[in-house]
PDB file of C-alpha atoms and ligand atoms in Angstrom:
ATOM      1  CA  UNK S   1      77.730  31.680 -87.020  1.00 76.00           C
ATOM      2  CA  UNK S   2      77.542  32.079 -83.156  1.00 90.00           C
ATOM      3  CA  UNK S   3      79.489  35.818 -82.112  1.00 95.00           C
ATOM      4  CA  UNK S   4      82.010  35.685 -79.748  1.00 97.00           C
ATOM      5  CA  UNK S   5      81.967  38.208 -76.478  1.00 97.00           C
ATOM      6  CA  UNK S   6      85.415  38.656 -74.652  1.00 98.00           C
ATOM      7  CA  UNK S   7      84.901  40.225 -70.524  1.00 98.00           C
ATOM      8  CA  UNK S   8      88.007  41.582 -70.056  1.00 98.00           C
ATOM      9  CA  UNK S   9      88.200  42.524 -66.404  1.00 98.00           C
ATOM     10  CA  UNK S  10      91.404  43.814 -66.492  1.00 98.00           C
ATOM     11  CA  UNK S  11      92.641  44.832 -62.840  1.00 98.00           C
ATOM     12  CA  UNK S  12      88.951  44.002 -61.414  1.00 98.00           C
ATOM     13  CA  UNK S  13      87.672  43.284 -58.702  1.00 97.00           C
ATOM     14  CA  UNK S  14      89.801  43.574 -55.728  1.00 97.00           C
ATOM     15  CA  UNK S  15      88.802  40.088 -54.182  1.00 97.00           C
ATOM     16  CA  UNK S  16      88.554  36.891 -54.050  1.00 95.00           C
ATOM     17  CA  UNK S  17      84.437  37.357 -52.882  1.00 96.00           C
ATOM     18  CA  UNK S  18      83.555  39.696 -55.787  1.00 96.00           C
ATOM     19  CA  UNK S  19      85.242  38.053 -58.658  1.00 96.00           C
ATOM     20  CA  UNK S  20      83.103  34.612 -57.413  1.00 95.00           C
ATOM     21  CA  UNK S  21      80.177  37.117 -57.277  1.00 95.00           C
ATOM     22  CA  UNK S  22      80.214  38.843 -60.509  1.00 95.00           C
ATOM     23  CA  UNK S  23      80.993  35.725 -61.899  1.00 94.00           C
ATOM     24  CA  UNK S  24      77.820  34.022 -61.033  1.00 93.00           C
ATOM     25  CA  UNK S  25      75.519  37.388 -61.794  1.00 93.00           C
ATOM     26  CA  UNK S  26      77.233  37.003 -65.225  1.00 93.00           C
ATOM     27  CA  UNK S  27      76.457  33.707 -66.062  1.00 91.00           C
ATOM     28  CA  UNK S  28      72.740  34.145 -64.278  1.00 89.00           C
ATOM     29  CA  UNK S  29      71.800  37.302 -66.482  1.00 88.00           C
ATOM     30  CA  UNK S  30      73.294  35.740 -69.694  1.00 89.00           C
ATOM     31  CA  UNK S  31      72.063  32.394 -69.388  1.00 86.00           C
ATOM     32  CA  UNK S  32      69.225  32.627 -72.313  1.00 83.00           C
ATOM     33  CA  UNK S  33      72.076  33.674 -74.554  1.00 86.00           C
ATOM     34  CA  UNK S  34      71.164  32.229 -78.057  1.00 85.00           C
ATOM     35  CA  UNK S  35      74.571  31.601 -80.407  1.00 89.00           C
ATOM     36  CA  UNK S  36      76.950  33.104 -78.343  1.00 93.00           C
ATOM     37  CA  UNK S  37      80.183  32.251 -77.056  1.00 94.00           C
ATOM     38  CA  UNK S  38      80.801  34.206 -73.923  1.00 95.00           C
ATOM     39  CA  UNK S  39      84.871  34.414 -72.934  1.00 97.00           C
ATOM     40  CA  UNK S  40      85.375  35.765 -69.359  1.00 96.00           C
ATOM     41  CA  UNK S  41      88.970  36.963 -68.355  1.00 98.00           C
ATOM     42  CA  UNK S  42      89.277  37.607 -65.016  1.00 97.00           C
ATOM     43  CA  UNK S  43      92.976  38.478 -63.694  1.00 98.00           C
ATOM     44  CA  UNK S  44      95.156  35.655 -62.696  1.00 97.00           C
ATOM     45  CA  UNK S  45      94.743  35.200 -58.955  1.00 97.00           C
ATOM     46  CA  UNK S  46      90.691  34.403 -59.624  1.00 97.00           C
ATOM     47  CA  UNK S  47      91.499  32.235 -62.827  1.00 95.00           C
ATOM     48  CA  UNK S  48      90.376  29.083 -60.406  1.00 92.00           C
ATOM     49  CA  UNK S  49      87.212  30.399 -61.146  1.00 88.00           C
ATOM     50  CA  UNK S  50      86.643  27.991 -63.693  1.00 82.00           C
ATOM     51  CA  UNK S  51      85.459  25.323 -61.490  1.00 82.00           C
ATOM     52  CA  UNK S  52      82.998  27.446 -60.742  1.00 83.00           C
ATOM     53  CA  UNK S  53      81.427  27.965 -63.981  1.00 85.00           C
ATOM     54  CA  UNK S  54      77.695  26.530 -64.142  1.00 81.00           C
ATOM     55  CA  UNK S  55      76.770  27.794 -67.660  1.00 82.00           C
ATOM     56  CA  UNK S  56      78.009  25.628 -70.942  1.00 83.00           C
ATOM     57  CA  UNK S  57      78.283  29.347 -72.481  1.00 87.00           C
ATOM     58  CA  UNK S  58      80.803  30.792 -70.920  1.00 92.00           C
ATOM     59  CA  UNK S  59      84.444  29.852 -71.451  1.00 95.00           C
ATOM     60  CA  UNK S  60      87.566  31.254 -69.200  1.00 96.00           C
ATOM     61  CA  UNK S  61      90.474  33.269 -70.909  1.00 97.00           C
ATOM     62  CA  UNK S  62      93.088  34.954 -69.403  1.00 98.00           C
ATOM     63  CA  UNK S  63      94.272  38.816 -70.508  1.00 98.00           C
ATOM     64  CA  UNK S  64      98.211  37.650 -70.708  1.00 98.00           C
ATOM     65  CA  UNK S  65     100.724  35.148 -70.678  1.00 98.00           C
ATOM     66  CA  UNK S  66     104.460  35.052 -69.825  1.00 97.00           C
ATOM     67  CA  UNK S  67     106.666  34.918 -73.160  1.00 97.00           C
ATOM     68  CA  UNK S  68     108.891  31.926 -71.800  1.00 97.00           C
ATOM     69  CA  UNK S  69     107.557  28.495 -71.018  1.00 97.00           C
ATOM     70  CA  UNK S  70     109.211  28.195 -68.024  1.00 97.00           C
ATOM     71  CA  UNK S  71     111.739  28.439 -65.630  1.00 97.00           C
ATOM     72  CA  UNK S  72     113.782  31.502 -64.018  1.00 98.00           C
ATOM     73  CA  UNK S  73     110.838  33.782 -64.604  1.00 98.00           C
ATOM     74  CA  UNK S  74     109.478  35.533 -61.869  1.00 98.00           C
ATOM     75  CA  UNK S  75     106.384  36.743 -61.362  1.00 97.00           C
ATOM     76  CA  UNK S  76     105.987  35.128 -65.014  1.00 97.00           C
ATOM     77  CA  UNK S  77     102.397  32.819 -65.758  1.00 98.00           C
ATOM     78  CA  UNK S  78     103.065  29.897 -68.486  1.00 98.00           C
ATOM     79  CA  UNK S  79     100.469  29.096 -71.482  1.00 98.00           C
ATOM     80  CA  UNK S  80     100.611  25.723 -69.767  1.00 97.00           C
ATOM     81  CA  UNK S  81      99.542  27.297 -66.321  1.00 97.00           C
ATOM     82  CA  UNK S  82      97.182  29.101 -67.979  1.00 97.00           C
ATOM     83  CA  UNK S  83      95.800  26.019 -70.038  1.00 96.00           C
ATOM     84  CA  UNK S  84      95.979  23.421 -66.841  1.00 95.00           C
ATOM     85  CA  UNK S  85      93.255  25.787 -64.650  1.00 95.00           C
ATOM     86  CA  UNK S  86      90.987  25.673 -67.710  1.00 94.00           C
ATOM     87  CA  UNK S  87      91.992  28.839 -70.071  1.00 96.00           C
ATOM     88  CA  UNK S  88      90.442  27.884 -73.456  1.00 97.00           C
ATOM     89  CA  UNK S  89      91.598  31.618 -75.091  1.00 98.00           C
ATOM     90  CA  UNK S  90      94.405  34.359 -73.902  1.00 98.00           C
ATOM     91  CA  UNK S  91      94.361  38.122 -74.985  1.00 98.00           C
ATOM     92  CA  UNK S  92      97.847  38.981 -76.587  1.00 98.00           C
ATOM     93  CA  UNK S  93      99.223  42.730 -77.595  1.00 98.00           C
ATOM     94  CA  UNK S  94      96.465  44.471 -75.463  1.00 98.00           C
ATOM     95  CA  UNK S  95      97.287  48.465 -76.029  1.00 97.00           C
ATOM     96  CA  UNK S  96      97.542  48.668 -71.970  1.00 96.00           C
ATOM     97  CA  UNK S  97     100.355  45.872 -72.183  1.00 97.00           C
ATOM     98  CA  UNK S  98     102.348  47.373 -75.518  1.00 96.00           C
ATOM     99  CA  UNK S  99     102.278  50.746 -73.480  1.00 94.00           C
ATOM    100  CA  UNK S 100     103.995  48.952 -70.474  1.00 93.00           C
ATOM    101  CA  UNK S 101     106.843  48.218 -72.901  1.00 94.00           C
ATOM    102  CA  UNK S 102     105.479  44.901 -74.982  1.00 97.00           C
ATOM    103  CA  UNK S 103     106.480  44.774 -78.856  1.00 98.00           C
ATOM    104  CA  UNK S 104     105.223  43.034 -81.945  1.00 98.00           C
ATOM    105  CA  UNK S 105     108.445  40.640 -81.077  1.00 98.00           C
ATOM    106  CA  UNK S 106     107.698  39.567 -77.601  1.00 98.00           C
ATOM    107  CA  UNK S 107     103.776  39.385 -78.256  1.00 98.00           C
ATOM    108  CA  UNK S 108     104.621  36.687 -81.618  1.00 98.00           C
ATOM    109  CA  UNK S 109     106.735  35.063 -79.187  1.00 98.00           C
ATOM    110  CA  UNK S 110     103.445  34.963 -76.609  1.00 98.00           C
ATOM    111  CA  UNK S 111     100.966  33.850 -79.466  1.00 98.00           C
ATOM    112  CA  UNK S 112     103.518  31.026 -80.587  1.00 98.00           C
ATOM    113  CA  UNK S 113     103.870  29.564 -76.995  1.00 97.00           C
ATOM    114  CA  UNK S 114      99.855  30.331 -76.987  1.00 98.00           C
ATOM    115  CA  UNK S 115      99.445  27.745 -79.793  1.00 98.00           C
ATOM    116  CA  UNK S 116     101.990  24.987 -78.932  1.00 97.00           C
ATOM    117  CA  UNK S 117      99.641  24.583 -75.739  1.00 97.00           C
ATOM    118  CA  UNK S 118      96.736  24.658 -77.715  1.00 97.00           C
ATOM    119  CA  UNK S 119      95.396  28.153 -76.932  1.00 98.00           C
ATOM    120  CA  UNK S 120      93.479  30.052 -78.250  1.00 98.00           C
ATOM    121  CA  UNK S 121      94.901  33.665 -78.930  1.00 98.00           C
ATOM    122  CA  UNK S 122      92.928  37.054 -79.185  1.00 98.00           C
ATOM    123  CA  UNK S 123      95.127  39.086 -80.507  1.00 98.00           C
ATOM    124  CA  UNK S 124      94.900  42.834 -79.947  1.00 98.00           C
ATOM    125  CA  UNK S 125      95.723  45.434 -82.113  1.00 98.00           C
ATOM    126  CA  UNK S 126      94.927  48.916 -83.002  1.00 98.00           C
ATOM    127  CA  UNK S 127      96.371  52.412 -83.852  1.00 97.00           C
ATOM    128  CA  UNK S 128      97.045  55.284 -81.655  1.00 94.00           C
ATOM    129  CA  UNK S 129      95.690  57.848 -83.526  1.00 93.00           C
ATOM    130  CA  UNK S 130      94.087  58.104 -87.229  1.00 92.00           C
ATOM    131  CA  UNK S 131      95.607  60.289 -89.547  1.00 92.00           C
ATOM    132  CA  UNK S 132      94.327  61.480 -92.473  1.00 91.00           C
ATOM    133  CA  UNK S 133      96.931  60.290 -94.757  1.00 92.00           C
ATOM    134  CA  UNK S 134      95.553  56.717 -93.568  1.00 90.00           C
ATOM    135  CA  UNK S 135      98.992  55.834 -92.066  1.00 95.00           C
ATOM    136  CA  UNK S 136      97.170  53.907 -89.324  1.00 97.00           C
ATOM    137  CA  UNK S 137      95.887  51.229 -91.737  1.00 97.00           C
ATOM    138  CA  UNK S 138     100.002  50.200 -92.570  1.00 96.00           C
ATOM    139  CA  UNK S 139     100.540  50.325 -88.932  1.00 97.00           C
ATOM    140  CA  UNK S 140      98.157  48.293 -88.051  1.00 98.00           C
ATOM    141  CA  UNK S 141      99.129  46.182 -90.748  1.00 98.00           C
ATOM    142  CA  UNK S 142     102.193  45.764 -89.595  1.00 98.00           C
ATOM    143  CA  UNK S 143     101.428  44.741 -86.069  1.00 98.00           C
ATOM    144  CA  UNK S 144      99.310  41.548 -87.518  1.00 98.00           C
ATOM    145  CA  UNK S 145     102.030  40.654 -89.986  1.00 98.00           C
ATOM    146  CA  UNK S 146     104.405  41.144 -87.117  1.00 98.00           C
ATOM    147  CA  UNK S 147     102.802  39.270 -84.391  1.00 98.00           C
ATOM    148  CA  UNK S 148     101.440  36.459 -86.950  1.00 98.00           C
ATOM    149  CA  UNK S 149     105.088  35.815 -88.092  1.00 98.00           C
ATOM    150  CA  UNK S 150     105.830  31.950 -87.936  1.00 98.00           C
ATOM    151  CA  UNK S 151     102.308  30.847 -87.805  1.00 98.00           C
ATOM    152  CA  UNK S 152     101.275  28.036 -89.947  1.00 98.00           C
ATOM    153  CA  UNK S 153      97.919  27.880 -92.014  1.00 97.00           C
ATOM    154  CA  UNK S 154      96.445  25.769 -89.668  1.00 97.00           C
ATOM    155  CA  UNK S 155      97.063  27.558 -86.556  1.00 98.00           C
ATOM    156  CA  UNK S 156      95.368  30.469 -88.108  1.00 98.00           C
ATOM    157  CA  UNK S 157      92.069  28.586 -87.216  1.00 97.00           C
ATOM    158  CA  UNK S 158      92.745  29.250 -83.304  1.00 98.00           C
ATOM    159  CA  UNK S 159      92.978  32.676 -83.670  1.00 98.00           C
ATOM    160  CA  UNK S 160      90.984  35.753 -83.220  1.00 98.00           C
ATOM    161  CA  UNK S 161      91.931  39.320 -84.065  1.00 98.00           C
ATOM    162  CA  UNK S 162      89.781  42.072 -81.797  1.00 98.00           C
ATOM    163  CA  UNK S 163      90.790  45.349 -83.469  1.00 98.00           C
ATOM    164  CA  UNK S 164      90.824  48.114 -81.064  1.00 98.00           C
ATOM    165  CA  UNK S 165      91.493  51.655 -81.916  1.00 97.00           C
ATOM    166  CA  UNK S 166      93.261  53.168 -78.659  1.00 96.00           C
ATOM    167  CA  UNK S 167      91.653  56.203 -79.021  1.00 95.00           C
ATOM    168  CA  UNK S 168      88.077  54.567 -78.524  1.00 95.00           C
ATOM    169  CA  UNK S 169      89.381  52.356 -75.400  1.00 95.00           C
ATOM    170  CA  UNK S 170      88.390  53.210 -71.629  1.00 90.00           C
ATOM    171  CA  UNK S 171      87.736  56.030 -69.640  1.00 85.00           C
ATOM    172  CA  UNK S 172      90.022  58.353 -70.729  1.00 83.00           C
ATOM    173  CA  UNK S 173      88.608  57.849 -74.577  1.00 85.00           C
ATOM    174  CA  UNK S 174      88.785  60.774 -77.364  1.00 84.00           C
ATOM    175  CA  UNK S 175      85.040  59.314 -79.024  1.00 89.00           C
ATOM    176  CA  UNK S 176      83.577  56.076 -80.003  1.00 91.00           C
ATOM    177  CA  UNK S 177      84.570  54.446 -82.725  1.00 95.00           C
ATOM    178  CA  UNK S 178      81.945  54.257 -85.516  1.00 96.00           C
ATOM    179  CA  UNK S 179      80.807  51.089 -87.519  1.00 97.00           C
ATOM    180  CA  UNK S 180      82.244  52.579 -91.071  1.00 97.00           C
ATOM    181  CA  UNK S 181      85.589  53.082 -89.226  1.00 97.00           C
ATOM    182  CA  UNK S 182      85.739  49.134 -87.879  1.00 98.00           C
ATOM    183  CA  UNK S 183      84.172  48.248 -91.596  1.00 98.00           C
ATOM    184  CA  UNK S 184      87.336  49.924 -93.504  1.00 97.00           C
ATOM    185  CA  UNK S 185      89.809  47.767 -90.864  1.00 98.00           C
ATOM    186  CA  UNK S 186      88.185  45.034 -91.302  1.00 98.00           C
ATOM    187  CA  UNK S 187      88.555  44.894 -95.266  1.00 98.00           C
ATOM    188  CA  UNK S 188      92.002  46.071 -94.717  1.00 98.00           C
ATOM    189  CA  UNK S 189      92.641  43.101 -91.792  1.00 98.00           C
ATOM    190  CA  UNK S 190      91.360  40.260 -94.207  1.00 98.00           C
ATOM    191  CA  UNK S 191      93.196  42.065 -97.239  1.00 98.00           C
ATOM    192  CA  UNK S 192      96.367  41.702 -95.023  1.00 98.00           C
ATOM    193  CA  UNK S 193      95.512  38.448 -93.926  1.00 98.00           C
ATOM    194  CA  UNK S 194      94.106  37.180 -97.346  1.00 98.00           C
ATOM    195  CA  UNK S 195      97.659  37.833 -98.817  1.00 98.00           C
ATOM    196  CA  UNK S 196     100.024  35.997 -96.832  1.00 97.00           C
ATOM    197  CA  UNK S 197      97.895  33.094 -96.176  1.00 98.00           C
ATOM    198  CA  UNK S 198      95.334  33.382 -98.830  1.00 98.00           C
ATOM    199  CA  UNK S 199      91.686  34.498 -99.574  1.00 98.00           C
ATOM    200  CA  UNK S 200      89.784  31.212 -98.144  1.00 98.00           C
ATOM    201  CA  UNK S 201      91.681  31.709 -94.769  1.00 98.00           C
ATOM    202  CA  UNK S 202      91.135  35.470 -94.665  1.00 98.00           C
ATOM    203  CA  UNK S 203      87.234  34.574 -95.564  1.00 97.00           C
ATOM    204  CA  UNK S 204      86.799  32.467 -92.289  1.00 96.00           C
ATOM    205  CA  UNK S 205      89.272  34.973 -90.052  1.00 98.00           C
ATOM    206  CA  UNK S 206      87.663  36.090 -86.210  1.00 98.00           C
ATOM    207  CA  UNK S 207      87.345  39.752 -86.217  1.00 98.00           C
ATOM    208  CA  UNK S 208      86.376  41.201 -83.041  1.00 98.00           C
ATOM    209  CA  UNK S 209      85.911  44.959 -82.243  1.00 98.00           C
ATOM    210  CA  UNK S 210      86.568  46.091 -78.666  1.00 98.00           C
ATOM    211  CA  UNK S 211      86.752  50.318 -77.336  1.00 97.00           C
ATOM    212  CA  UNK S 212      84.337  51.695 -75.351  1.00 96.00           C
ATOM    213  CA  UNK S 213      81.300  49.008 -76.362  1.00 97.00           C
ATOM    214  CA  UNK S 214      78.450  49.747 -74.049  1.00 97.00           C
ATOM    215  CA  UNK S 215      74.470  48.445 -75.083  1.00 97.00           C
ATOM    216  CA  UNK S 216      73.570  50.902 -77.177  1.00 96.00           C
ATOM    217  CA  UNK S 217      76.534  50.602 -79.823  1.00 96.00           C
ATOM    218  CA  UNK S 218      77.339  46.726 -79.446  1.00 97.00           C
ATOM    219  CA  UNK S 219      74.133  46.106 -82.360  1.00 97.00           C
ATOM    220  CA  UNK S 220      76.084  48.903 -84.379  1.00 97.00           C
ATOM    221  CA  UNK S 221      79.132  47.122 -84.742  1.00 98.00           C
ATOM    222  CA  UNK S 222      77.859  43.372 -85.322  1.00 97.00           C
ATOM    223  CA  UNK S 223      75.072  43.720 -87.084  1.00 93.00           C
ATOM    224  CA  UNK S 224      74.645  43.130 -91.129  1.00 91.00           C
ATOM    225  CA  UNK S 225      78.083  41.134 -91.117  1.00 93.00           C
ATOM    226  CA  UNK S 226      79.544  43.426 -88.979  1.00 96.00           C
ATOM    227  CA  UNK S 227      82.317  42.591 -86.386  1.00 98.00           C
ATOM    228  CA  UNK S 228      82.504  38.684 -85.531  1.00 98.00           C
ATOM    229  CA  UNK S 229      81.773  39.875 -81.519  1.00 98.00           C
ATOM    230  CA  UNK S 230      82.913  42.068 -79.550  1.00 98.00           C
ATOM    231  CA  UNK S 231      85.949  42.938 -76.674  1.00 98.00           C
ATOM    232  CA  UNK S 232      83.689  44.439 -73.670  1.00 98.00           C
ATOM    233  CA  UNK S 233      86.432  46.467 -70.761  1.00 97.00           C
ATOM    234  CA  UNK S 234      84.057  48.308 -68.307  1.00 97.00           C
ATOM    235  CA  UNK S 235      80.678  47.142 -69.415  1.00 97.00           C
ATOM    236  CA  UNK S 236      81.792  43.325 -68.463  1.00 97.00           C
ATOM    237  CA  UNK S 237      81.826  44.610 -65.186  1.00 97.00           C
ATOM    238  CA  UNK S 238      78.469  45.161 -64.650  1.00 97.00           C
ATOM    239  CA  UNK S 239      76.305  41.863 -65.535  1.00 95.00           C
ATOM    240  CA  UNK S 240      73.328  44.057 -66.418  1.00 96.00           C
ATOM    241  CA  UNK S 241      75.079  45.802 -69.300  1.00 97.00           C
ATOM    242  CA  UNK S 242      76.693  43.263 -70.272  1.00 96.00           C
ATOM    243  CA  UNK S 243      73.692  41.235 -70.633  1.00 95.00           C
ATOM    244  CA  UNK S 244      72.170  44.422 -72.702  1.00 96.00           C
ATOM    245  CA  UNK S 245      75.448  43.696 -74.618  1.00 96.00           C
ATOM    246  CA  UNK S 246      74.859  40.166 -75.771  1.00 95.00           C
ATOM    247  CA  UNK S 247      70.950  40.902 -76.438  1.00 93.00           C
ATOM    248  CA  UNK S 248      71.769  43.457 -78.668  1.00 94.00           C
ATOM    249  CA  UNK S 249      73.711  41.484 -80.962  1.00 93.00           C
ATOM    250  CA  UNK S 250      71.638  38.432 -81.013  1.00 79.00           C
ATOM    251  CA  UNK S 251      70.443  37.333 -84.596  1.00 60.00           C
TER     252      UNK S 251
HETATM  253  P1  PGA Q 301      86.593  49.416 -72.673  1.00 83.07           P
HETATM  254  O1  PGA Q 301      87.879  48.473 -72.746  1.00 83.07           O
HETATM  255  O2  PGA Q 301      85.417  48.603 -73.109  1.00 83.07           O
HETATM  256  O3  PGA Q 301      86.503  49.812 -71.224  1.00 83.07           O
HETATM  257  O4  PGA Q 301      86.866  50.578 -73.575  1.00 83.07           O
HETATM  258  C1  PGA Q 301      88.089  47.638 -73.847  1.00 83.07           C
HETATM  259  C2  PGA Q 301      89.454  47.020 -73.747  1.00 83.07           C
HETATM  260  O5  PGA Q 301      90.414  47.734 -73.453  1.00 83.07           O
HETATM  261  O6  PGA Q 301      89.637  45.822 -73.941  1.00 83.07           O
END
């Protein structure tokens, strides 16, 4: 099966110029990609970039969406805004959105609109911290049962999970995460998934891993039916890793 590799940008870059530019060194130094699906999200404002996108590879996504579907809103950005300037996929419950105040409620509410416009979600999730009592396994638990809540067997098929321990993510990071860590979530992730819509489902579930994934560790994580692909921050930012990124996990 061909692995999936989310660029989320986040807040990057600053203009118009650069986004067109990093753009086109990412498509240029992943072009001899073999079986991978390449998802760039770029912020909002350079979203138009899709018309702009040479290589049959790479697929736009956005890194949010508005929870209404339209209206009195402002400053709000619609699943079908998103879906008319060529969004395939939308990241939902990212850790730097649920610590500006988003809950498992208004993020369901998000993946639902997500789906009646025929988007694909990636939804986010992922403890704070991991105790050793293994309380982060029911809270994570939680958040997928929470944010999955009125979505029908079929929609399942549109969506991806990227788990991502907020302790591994950006910068500011405590340590890596390791592949036995993503391993035991991703057992537990199908196990949760497996029982409220059944084992065949959980079987063919997405499971990305995203924190901190840089070339050296990307093979780590995907390799020997590993993570499905992987959610890249920083290193998506810089076409040379990221292309380091995508080799490494190629079959
Ligand atoms: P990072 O970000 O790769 O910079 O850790 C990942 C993410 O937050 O999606």
């Amino acid at each position: 099966m061909s692995k999936i590799v989310v660029a989320n940008w986040k807040m990057n870059p600053q203009s118009q110029k650069e986004a067109e530019v990093l753009l086109n060194a990412l498509s240029k130094e992943t072009k001899n990609a073999k079986n991978t699906k390449i998802i760039i999200c770029p912020p909002f404002p350079f979203l138009y970039i899709s018309k702009k996108i040479k290589s049959k590879k790479v697929i736009l996504g956005a890194q949010n969406v508005g929870k209404d579907t339209e209206g009195s809103h402002t400053g709000e950005v619609s699943s079908s805004m998103l879906s008319s300037l060529g969004a395939r996929y939308v990241i939902v419950g990212h850790s730097e959105r649920r610590t500006d105040g988003e809950d498992n409620k208004i993020i369901n509410q998000k993946l639902l609109n997500l789906l009646k416009s025929k988007l694909s979600p990636i939804l986010c999730v992922g403890e704070r911290n991991r105790d050793k009592e293994g309380e982060y396994l029911s809270f994570v638990g939680e958040q997928i049962k929470e944010c999955l809540s009125g979505v029908s067997k079929s929609q399942m098929a549109n969506i991806i999970i990227a788990y991502e321990p907020i302790w591994a993510i950006g910068s500011g990071s405590i340590r890596e995460a390791t592949r036995e860590e993503f391993m035991e979530m991703k057992i537990y992730i199908k196990k949760i998934i497996s029982d409220i819509y059944g084992a065949k489902i959980a079987h063919s579930m997405i499971i990305l891993y995203g924190g901190s994934v840089n070339p050296l560790n990307a093979g780590t994580f995907v390799s020997d039916d590993g993570a499905d692909g992987l959610l890249v921050g920083r290193d998506s930012l810089n076409p040379k890793k990221f292309s380091a990124i995508i080799n490494a996990i190629k079959d």
